[in-house]
Short mmCIF file of C-alpha atoms in Angstrom, two decimals:
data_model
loop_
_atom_site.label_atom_id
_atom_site.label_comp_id
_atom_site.label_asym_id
_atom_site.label_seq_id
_atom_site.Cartn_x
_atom_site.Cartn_y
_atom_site.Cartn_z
CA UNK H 1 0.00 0.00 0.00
CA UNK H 2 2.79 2.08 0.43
CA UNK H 3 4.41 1.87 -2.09
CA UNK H 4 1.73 2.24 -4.41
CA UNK H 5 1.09 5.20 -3.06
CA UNK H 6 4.46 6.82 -3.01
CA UNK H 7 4.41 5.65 -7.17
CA UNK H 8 1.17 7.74 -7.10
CA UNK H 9 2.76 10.91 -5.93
CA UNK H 10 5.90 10.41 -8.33
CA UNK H 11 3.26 10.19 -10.91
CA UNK H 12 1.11 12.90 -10.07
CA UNK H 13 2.51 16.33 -8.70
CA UNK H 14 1.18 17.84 -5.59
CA UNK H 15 -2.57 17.76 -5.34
CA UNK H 16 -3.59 20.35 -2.58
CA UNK H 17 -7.26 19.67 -1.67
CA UNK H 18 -8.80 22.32 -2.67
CA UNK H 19 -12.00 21.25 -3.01
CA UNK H 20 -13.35 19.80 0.43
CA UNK H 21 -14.66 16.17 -0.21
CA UNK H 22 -15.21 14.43 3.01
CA UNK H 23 -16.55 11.01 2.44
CA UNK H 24 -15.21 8.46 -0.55
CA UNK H 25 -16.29 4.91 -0.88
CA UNK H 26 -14.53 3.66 -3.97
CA UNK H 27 -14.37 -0.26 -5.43
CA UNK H 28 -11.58 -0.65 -6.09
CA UNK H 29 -9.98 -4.41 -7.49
CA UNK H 30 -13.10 -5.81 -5.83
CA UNK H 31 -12.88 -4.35 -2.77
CA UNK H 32 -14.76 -1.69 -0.82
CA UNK H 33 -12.57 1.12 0.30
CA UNK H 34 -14.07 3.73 2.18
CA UNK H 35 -12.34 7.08 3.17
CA UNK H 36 -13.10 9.81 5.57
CA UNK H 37 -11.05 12.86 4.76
CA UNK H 38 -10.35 13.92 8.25
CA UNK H 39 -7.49 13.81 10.66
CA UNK H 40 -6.01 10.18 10.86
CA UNK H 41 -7.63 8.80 7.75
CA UNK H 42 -4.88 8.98 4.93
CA UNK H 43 -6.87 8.88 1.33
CA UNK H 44 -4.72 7.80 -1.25
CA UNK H 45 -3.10 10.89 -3.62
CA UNK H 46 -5.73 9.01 -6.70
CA UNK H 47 -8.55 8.62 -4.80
CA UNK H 48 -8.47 12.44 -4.03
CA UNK H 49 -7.87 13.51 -7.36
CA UNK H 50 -10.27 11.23 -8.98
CA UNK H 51 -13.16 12.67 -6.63
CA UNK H 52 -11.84 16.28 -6.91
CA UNK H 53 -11.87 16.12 -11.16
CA UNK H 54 -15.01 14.09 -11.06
CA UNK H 55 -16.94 16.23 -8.57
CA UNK H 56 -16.02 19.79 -9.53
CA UNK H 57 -17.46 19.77 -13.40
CA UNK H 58 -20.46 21.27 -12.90
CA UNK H 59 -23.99 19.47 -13.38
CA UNK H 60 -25.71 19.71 -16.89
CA UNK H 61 -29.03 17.88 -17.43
CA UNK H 62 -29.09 19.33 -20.95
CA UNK H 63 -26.35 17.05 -22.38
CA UNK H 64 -27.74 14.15 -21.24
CA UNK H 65 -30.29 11.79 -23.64
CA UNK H 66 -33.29 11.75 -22.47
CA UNK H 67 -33.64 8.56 -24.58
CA UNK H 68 -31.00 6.73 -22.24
CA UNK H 69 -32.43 7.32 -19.16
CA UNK H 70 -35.28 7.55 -17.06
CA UNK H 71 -34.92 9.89 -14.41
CA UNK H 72 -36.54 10.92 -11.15
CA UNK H 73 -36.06 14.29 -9.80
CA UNK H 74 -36.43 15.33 -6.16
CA UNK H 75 -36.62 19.05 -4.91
CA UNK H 76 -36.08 21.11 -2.12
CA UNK H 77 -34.07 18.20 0.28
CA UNK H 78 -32.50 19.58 3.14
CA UNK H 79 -29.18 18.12 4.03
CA UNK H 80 -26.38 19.40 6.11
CA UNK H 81 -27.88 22.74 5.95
CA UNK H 82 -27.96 22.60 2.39
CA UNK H 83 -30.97 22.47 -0.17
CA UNK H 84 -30.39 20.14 -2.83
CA UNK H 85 -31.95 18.46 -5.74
CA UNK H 86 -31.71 14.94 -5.86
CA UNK H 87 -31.63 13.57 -9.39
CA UNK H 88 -31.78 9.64 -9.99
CA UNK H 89 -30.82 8.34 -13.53
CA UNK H 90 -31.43 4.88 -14.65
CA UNK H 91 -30.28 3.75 -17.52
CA UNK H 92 -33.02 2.28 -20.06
CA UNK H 93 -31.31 -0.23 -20.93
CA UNK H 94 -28.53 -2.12 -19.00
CA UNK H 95 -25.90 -0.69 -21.21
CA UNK H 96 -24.66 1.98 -18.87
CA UNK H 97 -24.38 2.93 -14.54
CA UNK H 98 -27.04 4.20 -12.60
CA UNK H 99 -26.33 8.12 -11.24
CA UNK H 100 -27.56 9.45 -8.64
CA UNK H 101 -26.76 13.04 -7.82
CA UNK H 102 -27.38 15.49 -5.30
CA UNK H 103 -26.91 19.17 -6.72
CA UNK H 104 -26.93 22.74 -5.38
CA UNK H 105 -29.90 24.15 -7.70
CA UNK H 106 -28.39 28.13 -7.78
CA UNK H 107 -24.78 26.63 -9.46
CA UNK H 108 -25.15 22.82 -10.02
CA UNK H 109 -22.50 22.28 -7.74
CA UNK H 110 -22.69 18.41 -7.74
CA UNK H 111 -22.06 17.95 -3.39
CA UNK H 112 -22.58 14.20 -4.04
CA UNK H 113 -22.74 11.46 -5.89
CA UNK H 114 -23.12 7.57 -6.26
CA UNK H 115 -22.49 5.01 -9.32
CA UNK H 116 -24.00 1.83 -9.48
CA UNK H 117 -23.19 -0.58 -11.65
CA UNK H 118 -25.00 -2.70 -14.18
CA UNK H 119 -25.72 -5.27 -10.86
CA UNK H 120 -26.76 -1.72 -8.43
CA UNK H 121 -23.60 -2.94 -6.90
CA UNK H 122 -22.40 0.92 -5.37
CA UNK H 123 -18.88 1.36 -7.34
CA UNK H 124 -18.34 4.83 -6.48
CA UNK H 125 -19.52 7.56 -3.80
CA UNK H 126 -18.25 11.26 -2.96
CA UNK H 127 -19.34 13.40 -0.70
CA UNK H 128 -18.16 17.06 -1.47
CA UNK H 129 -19.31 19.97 1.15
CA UNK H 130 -17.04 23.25 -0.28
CA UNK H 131 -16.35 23.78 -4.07
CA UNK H 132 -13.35 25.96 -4.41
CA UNK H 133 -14.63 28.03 -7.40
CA UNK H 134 -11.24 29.74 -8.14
CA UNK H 135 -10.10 26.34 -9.57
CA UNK H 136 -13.04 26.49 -11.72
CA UNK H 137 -12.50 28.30 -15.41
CA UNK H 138 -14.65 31.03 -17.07
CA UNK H 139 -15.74 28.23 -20.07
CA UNK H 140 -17.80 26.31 -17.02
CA UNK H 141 -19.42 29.30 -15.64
CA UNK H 142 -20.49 30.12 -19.09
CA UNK H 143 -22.58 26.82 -18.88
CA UNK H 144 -21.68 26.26 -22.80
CA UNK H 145 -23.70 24.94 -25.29
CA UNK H 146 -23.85 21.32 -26.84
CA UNK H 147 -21.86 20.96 -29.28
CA UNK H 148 -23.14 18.22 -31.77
CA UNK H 149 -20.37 16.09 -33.53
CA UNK H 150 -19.10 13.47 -35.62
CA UNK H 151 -18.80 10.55 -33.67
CA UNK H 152 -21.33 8.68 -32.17
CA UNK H 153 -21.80 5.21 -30.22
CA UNK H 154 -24.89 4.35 -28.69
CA UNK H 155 -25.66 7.71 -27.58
CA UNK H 156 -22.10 8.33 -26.47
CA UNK H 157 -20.66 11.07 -28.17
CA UNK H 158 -17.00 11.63 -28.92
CA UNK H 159 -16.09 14.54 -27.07
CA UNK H 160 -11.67 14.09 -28.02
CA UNK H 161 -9.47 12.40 -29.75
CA UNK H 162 -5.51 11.71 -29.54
CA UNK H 163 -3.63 10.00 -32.37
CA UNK H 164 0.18 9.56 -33.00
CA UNK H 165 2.26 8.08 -35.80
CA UNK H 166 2.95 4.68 -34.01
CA UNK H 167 -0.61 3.65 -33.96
CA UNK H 168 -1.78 5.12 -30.78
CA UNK H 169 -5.50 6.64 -30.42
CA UNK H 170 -6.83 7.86 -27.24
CA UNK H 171 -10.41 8.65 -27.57
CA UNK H 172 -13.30 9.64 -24.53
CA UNK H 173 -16.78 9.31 -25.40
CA UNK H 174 -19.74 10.81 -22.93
CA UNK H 175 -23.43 10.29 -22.68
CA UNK H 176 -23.54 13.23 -20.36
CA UNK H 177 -23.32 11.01 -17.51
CA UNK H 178 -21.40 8.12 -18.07
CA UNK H 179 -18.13 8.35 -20.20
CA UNK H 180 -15.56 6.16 -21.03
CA UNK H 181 -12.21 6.42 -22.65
CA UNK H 182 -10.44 3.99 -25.36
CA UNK H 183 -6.62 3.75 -25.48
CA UNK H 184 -5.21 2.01 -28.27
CA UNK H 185 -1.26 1.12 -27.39
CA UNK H 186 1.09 -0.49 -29.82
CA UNK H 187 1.53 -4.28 -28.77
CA UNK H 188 5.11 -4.71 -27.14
CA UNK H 189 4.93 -7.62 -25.21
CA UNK H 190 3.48 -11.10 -25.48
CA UNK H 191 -0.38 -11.34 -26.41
CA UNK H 192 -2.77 -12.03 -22.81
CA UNK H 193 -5.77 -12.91 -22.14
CA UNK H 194 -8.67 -10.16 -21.96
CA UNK H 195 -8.99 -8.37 -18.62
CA UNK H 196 -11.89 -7.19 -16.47
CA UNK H 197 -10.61 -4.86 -13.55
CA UNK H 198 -12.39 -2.46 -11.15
CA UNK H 199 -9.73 0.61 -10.87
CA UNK H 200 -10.53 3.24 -8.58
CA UNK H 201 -14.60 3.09 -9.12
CA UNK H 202 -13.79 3.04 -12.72
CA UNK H 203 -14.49 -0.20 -14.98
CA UNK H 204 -11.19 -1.12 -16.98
CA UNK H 205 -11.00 -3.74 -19.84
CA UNK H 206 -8.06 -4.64 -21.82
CA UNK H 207 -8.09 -7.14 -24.72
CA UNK H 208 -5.39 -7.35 -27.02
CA UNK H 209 -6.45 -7.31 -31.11
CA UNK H 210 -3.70 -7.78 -33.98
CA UNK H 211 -0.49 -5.49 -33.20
CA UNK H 212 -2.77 -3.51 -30.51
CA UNK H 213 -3.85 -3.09 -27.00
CA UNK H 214 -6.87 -1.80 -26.05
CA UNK H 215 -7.65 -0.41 -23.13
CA UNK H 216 -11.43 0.88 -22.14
CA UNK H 217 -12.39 2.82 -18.92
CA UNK H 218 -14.77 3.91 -17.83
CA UNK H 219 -18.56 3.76 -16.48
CA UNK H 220 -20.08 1.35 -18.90
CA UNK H 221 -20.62 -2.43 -18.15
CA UNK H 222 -17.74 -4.54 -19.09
CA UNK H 223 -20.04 -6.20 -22.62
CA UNK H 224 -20.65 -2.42 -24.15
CA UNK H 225 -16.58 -2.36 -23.55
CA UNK H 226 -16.12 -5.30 -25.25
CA UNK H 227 -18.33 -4.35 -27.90
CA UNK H 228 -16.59 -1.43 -28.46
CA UNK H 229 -12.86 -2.80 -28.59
CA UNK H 230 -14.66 -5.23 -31.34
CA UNK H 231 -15.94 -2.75 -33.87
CA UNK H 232 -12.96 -0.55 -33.21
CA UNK H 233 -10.51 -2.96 -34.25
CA UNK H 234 -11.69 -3.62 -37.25
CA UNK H 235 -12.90 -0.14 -38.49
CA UNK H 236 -10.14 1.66 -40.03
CA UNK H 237 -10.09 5.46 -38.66
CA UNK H 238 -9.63 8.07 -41.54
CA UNK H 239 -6.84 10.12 -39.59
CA UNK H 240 -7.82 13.17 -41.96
CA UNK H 241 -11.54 13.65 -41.37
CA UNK H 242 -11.82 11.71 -37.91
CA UNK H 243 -14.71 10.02 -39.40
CA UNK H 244 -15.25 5.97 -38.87
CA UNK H 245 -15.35 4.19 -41.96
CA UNK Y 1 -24.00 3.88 27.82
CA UNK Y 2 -22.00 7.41 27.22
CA UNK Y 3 -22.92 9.34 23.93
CA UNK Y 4 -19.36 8.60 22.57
CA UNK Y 5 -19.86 5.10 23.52
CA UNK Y 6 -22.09 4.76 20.56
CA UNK Y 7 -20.17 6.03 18.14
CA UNK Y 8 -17.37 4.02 19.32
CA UNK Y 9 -19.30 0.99 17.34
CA UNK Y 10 -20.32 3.04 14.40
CA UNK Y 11 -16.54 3.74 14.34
CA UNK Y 12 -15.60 -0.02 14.13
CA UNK Y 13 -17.81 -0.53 11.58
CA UNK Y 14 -17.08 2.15 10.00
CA UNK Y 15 -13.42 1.11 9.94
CA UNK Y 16 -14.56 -2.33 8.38
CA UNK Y 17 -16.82 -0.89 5.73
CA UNK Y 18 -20.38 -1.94 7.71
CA UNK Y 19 -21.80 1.13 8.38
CA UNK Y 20 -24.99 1.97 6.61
CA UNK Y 21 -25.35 5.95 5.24
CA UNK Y 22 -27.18 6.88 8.15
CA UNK Y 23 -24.42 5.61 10.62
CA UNK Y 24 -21.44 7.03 8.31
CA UNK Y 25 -23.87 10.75 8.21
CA UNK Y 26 -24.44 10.88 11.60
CA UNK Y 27 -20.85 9.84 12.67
CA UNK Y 28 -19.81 12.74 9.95
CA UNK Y 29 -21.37 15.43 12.33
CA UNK Y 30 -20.57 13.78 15.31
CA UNK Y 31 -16.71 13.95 14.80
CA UNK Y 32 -16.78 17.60 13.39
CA UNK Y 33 -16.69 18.47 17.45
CA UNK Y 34 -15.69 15.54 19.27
CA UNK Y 35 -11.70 15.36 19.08
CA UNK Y 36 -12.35 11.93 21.26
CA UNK Y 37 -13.63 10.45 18.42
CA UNK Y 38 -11.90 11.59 15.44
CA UNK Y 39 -8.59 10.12 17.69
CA UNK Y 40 -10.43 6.64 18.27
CA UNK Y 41 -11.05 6.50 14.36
CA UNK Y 42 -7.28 7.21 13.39
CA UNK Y 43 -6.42 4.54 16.32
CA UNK Y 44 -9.02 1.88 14.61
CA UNK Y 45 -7.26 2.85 11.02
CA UNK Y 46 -3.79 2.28 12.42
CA UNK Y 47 -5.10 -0.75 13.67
CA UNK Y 48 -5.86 -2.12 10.95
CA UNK Y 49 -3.10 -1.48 8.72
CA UNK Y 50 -1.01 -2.43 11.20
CA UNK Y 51 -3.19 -6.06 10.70
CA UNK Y 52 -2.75 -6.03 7.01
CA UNK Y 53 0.74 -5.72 6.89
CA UNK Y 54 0.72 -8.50 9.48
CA UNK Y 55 -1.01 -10.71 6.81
CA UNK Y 56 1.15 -9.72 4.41
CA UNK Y 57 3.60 -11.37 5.65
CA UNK Y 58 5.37 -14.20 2.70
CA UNK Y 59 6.55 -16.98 4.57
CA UNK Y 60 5.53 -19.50 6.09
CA UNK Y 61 5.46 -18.71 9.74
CA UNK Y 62 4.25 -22.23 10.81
CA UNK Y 63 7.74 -23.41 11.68
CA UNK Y 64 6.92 -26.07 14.07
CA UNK Y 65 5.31 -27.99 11.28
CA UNK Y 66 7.51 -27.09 8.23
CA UNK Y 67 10.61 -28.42 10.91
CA UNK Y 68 8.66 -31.51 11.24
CA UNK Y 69 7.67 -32.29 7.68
CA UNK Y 70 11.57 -32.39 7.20
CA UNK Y 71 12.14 -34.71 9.77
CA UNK Y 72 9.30 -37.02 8.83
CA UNK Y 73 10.95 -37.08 5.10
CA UNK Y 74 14.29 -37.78 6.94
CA UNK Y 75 13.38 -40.69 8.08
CA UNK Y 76 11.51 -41.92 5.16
CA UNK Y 77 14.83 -41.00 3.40
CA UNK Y 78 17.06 -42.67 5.76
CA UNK Y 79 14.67 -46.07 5.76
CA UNK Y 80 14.78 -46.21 1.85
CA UNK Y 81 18.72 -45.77 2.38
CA UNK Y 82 18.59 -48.37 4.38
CA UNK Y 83 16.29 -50.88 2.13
CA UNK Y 84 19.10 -49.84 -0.46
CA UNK Y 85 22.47 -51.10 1.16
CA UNK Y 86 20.47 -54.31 2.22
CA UNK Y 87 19.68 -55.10 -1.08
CA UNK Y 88 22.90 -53.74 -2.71
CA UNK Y 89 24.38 -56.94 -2.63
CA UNK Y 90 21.29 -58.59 -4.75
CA UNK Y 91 21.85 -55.22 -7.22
CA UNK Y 92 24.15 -56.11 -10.15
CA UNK Y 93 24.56 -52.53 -10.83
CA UNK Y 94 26.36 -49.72 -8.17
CA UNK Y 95 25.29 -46.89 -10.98
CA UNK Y 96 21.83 -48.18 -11.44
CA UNK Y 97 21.62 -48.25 -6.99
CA UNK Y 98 23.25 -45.13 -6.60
CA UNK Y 99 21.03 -43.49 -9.24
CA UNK Y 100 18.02 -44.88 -7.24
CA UNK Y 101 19.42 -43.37 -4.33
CA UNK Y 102 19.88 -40.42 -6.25
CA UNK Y 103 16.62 -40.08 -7.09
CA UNK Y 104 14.94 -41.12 -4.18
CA UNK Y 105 16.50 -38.37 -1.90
CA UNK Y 106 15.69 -35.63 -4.26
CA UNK Y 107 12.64 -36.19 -4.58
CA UNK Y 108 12.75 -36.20 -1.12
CA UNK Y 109 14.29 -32.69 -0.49
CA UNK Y 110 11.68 -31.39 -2.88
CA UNK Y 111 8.86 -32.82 -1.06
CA UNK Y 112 10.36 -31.73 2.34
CA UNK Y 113 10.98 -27.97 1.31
CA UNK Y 114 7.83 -27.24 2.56
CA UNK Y 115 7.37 -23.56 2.81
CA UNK Y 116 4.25 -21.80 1.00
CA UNK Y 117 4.34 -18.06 -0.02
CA UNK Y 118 1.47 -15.91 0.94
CA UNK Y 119 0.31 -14.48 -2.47
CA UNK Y 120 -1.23 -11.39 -2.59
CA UNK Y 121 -3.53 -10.12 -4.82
CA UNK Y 122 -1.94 -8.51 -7.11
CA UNK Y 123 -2.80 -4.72 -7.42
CA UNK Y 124 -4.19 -2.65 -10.35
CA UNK Y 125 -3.48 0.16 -9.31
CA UNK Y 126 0.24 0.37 -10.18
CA UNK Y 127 -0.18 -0.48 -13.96
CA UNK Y 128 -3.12 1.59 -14.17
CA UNK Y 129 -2.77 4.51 -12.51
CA UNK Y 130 -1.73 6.59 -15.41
CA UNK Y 131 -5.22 5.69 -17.51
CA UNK Y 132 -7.29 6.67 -14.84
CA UNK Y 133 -5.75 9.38 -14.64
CA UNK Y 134 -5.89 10.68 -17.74
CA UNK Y 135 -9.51 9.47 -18.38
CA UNK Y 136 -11.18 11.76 -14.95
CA UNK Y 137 -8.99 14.46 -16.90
CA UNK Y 138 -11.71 16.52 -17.29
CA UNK Y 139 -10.15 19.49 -18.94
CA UNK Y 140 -10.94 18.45 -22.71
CA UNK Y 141 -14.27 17.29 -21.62
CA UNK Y 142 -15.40 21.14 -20.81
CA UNK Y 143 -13.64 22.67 -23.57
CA UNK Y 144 -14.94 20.14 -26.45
CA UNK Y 145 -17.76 21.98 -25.76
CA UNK Y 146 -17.74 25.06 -28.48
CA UNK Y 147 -20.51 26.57 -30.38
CA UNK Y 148 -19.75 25.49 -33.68
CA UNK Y 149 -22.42 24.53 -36.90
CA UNK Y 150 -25.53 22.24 -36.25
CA UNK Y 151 -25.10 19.75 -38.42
CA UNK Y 152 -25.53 15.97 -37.67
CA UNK Y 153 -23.23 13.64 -39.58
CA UNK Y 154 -24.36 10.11 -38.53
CA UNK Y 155 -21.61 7.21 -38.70
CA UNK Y 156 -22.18 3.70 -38.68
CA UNK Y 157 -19.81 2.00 -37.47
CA UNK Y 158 -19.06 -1.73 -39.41
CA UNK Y 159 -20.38 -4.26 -37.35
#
């Protein structure tokens, strides 16, 4: 455990915690790990900087399909001296993790949050009391609008892209809600069998196709990653247009 | 029972991941002004890493019994020795005894080298740090987000 976490903070340079998140329970290699940020109770460098990145993008109903989910709304809860919203999204169809978000109405300051995946197993919960908003740039406040594009998958929409001359493609695709992002690695070792990991309350699959690795993670159930790594491997990606043939 | 008495168990089970929301909430506000507590929970965390690097440990720490496993195959070793020279005389061969013997007592040095490692599961995290990382990143995800042209163009992907 140590020395995990001192490769974390070689990896990652000093995270202050800016953003006050108190409570974590994170699944992580098929265990529960719960973490109260408080005096005595160390929470791992990742953990923190998963939860702060994850919980400080503001809330924004309008990018999500309303053809994906089916979702409850709850006004004017009082917690912790707080009024939130409660919103509950359930996926339509099993293809994707149950949110379930508690948000400040006035800024859609998201001051928790819980995953659950394709089983309702819980694979991820934050609690976050304080947003520091000076972290926070002007193109959030703006609340932006949707931008339609190229690529889609099932209702998740291609939001980057990352490509290099050896092969390599790094790609994140978002519903709104749940996202996931594709590596594809040059193969440099011996061929092994497909993977199925729980990393930090994210799903990660690895399967390795011809010369290539890939490498989903994300919030989507391990099949729709599988799926994916299939039709990506044998689509050939245009590098000029970023269109799939 | 005191008040801090209570939240002594909600502590435990805190510690071992069995408290339910309304436990973990109310133990929340409970330790933002109780230093008492807050010191019992980082005492119950110690404790337990202290336990898991106890269980961590990789080798066999059953001595008694790994001392006599080797003794047992001793004497099984020293008995077949023994069957040996009293039939070496009846053996036309040294070689084909001594090969026997040979045989016999490495097989029983590998049977006798009876420690076991403690495997551990191995962890995720290390090789996969940096792709979780990258994919929370959450920079590119706000700023894909331009105004830019309406239009839809629909790919199929080859299935």
């Amino acid at each position: 455990m140590r020395v995990v976490a001192l490769l974390i903070l070689l990896i990652i340079p000093t995270i202050g915690l800016s953003d006050e998140i108190i409570y974590y329970n994170i699944n992580h290699n098929g265990e529960s790990l719960s973490f109260f940020n408080m005096l005595g109770a160390p929470v791992p460098p990742m953990v923190q900087e998963i939860s702060r990145r994850t919980l400080r993008k503001p809330f924004m109903p309008k990018r999500i399909d309303p053809n994906r989910y089916k979702v409850s709304i709850v006004q004017n809860i009082t917690w912790q001296g707080m009024t939130v919203t409660q919103y509950d999204y359930k996926p339509v169809i099993n293809d994707r993790f149950r949110h379930i978000l508690w948000v400040l109405p006035d800024t859609n300051e998201i001051v928790k949050l819980e995953i659950y995946d394709a089983n309702d197993k819980l694979i991820y919960c934050a609690i976050c009391l304080e947003h520091d908003h000076s972290l926070q740039t002007n193109k959030t406040k703006e609340q932006p609008e949707e931008r339609l594009t190229a690529e889609r998958f099932d209702g998740f929409v291609n939001v980057s892209k990352e490509e290099a001359a050896d092969g390599y493609i790094r790609m994140l695709y978002s519903d709104g809600l749940n996202r996931f992002s594709v590596f594809r690695t040059p193969l440099k070792e011996a061929k092994k069998e497909a993977e199925r990991l729980v990393v930090y309350g994210n799903y990660l699959y690895n399967k390795d196709v011809g010369n290539f690795r890939y490498t989903v993670v994300g919030t989507i159930p391990y099949e729709k990653m599988e799926e994916f790594v299939n039709v990506l491997s044998v689509v050939n990606v245009d590098k000029n247009s970023g269109d799939i043939e | 029972m005191s008040k801090c008495q209570r939240y002594y168990e909600i502590i435990s089970a805190f510690v071992d991941s069995q408290a339910n929301a309304l436990e973990q909430l109310a133990l929340q506000e409970h330790l933002k002004s109780c230093n008492t507590c807050k010191n019992e929970l980082a005492s119950q965390y110690a404790l337990k890493d202290m336990m898991r690097s106890y269980q961590a440990v990789h080798t066999d720490l059953d001595l008694s019994s790994n001392i006599m496993r080797q003794i047992r195959y001793k004497r099984q070793e020293d008995e077949h020795l023994a069957e040996i020279m009293h039939y070496q005389a009846k053996v036309p061969n040294r070689w084909v005894a001594l090969g026997v013997m040979f045989a016999m007592t490495a097989t029983a040095l590998f049977l006798g080298s009876g420690s076991t490692v403690y495997a551990q599961k191995p962890d995720p995290a290390k090789e996969y740090a940096s792709y979780i990382y990258q994919h929370v990143n959450d920079e590119e995800y706000r700023s894909s987000y331009q105004p830019t042209d309406n239009s839809i163009k629909q790919v199929s992907f080859i299935r």
